[in-house]
Amino acid sequence: MYYESNTIYNAYMYICRWDIETGAKAMIRAKWSRKTHPDTQCHQGEVLSVAVSTDMKYLASGGRDNVIRIYDTRLHDGNAEVQAFTGHRDAVTSLAFQKDSYSLFSGSNDR
């Protein structure tokens, strides 16, 4: 299945969605925090990687805090975290969704 989209995502201090036709930028997640708050839904350090599912429904982000966060791009302007994974022991440096699937692959400095 092929999906056309005029949307790209990038991250560092913020996770941003860009419309490549208009140049419009929308912040998806607020600035990361250096403080540890167990109830927060933002990374506790820089965001190092982002990936979007083929159908554009889910955005994954990986950070220096060793956490992978999954957001539903259809809810709350893409700002709705639906899952967090904490299995890595070091920074999450790469993410990729399998084509036409919600299987997510991650790379880290720990393995």
Coordinates of C-alpha atoms in Angstrom, one line a residue:
M1 CA 0.0 0.0 0.0
Y2 CA 1.3 3.5 -0.9
Y3 CA 0.4 6.6 1.1
E4 CA 1.0 10.1 -0.1
S5 CA 1.7 12.7 2.5
N6 CA 3.0 16.2 2.6
T7 CA 4.1 15.8 6.2
I8 CA 7.5 15.2 7.7
Y9 CA 8.6 15.1 11.3
N10 CA 11.8 16.1 13.0
A11 CA 13.0 16.3 16.6
Y12 CA 15.6 17.6 19.0
M13 CA 14.4 20.1 21.5
Y14 CA 10.8 19.6 20.3
I15 CA 9.0 17.1 18.0
C16 CA 7.7 19.0 15.1
R17 CA 5.4 18.2 12.2
W18 CA 6.0 20.2 9.0
D19 CA 3.7 20.6 6.0
I20 CA 6.2 20.6 3.1
E21 CA 3.9 22.4 0.7
T22 CA 3.1 25.4 2.9
G23 CA 6.1 25.3 5.3
A24 CA 3.8 25.4 8.3
K25 CA 5.2 24.0 11.5
A26 CA 3.3 22.5 14.3
M27 CA 4.9 21.5 17.6
I28 CA 3.8 18.0 18.6
R29 CA 5.6 17.6 21.9
A30 CA 6.8 20.4 24.2
K31 CA 10.4 20.9 25.0
W32 CA 12.0 17.9 26.8
S33 CA 12.6 18.2 30.5
R34 CA 15.8 17.7 32.4
K35 CA 13.8 16.8 35.5
T36 CA 12.4 13.4 36.1
H37 CA 8.6 13.4 36.5
P38 CA 7.1 9.9 36.5
D39 CA 3.7 11.2 35.2
T40 CA 5.0 13.3 32.3
Q41 CA 4.7 12.3 28.7
C42 CA 7.8 13.9 27.4
H43 CA 11.4 12.7 27.1
Q44 CA 13.7 13.4 30.0
G45 CA 16.5 14.4 27.6
E46 CA 17.0 15.1 23.9
V47 CA 14.9 13.2 21.3
L48 CA 17.4 11.3 19.1
S49 CA 15.1 9.5 16.7
V50 CA 11.6 9.7 15.2
A51 CA 9.7 7.3 13.0
V52 CA 6.2 7.3 11.5
S53 CA 4.1 4.3 10.6
T54 CA 3.4 3.8 6.9
D55 CA -0.3 4.8 7.3
M56 CA 0.8 7.9 9.3
K57 CA -1.3 6.9 12.3
Y58 CA 1.6 6.5 14.8
L59 CA 4.7 8.5 15.6
A60 CA 7.5 6.9 17.6
S61 CA 10.2 8.9 19.3
G62 CA 13.3 7.6 21.0
G63 CA 15.5 9.6 23.4
R64 CA 18.5 10.0 25.5
D65 CA 16.3 8.9 28.5
N66 CA 16.3 5.3 27.1
V67 CA 12.5 5.5 26.4
I68 CA 10.5 4.9 23.3
R69 CA 7.3 6.9 23.2
I70 CA 4.4 6.2 20.8
Y71 CA 1.9 8.9 19.9
D72 CA -1.4 8.7 18.0
T73 CA -1.1 11.4 15.3
R74 CA -4.8 11.6 14.9
L75 CA -5.6 12.6 18.5
H76 CA -5.0 16.0 20.1
D77 CA -3.0 17.3 17.1
G78 CA -0.6 14.4 17.4
N79 CA 0.1 15.1 21.0
A80 CA -1.5 11.9 22.6
E81 CA 0.9 9.4 23.9
V82 CA -0.5 5.9 23.7
Q83 CA 2.4 3.8 24.9
A84 CA 5.9 4.1 26.4
F85 CA 8.5 1.4 26.3
T86 CA 11.4 1.3 28.8
G87 CA 13.3 -1.8 27.9
H88 CA 16.6 -0.1 26.7
R89 CA 19.4 0.5 29.1
D90 CA 20.9 3.4 27.1
A91 CA 19.9 6.1 24.6
V92 CA 17.5 5.0 21.8
T93 CA 19.3 6.2 18.7
S94 CA 17.2 4.8 15.8
L95 CA 13.7 3.7 15.1
A96 CA 11.9 2.2 12.1
F97 CA 8.4 0.9 11.5
Q98 CA 8.1 -2.2 9.3
K99 CA 6.3 -1.3 6.1
D100 CA 2.5 -1.7 6.2
S101 CA 2.8 -2.9 9.9
Y102 CA 2.9 -1.5 13.4
S103 CA 6.0 -3.5 14.2
L104 CA 8.7 -1.1 15.4
F105 CA 12.4 -1.8 15.5
S106 CA 14.8 0.2 17.7
G107 CA 18.5 0.6 18.0
S108 CA 20.3 1.7 21.1
N109 CA 23.7 2.3 22.5
D110 CA 23.1 -0.6 24.9
R111 CA 23.0 -3.5 22.4

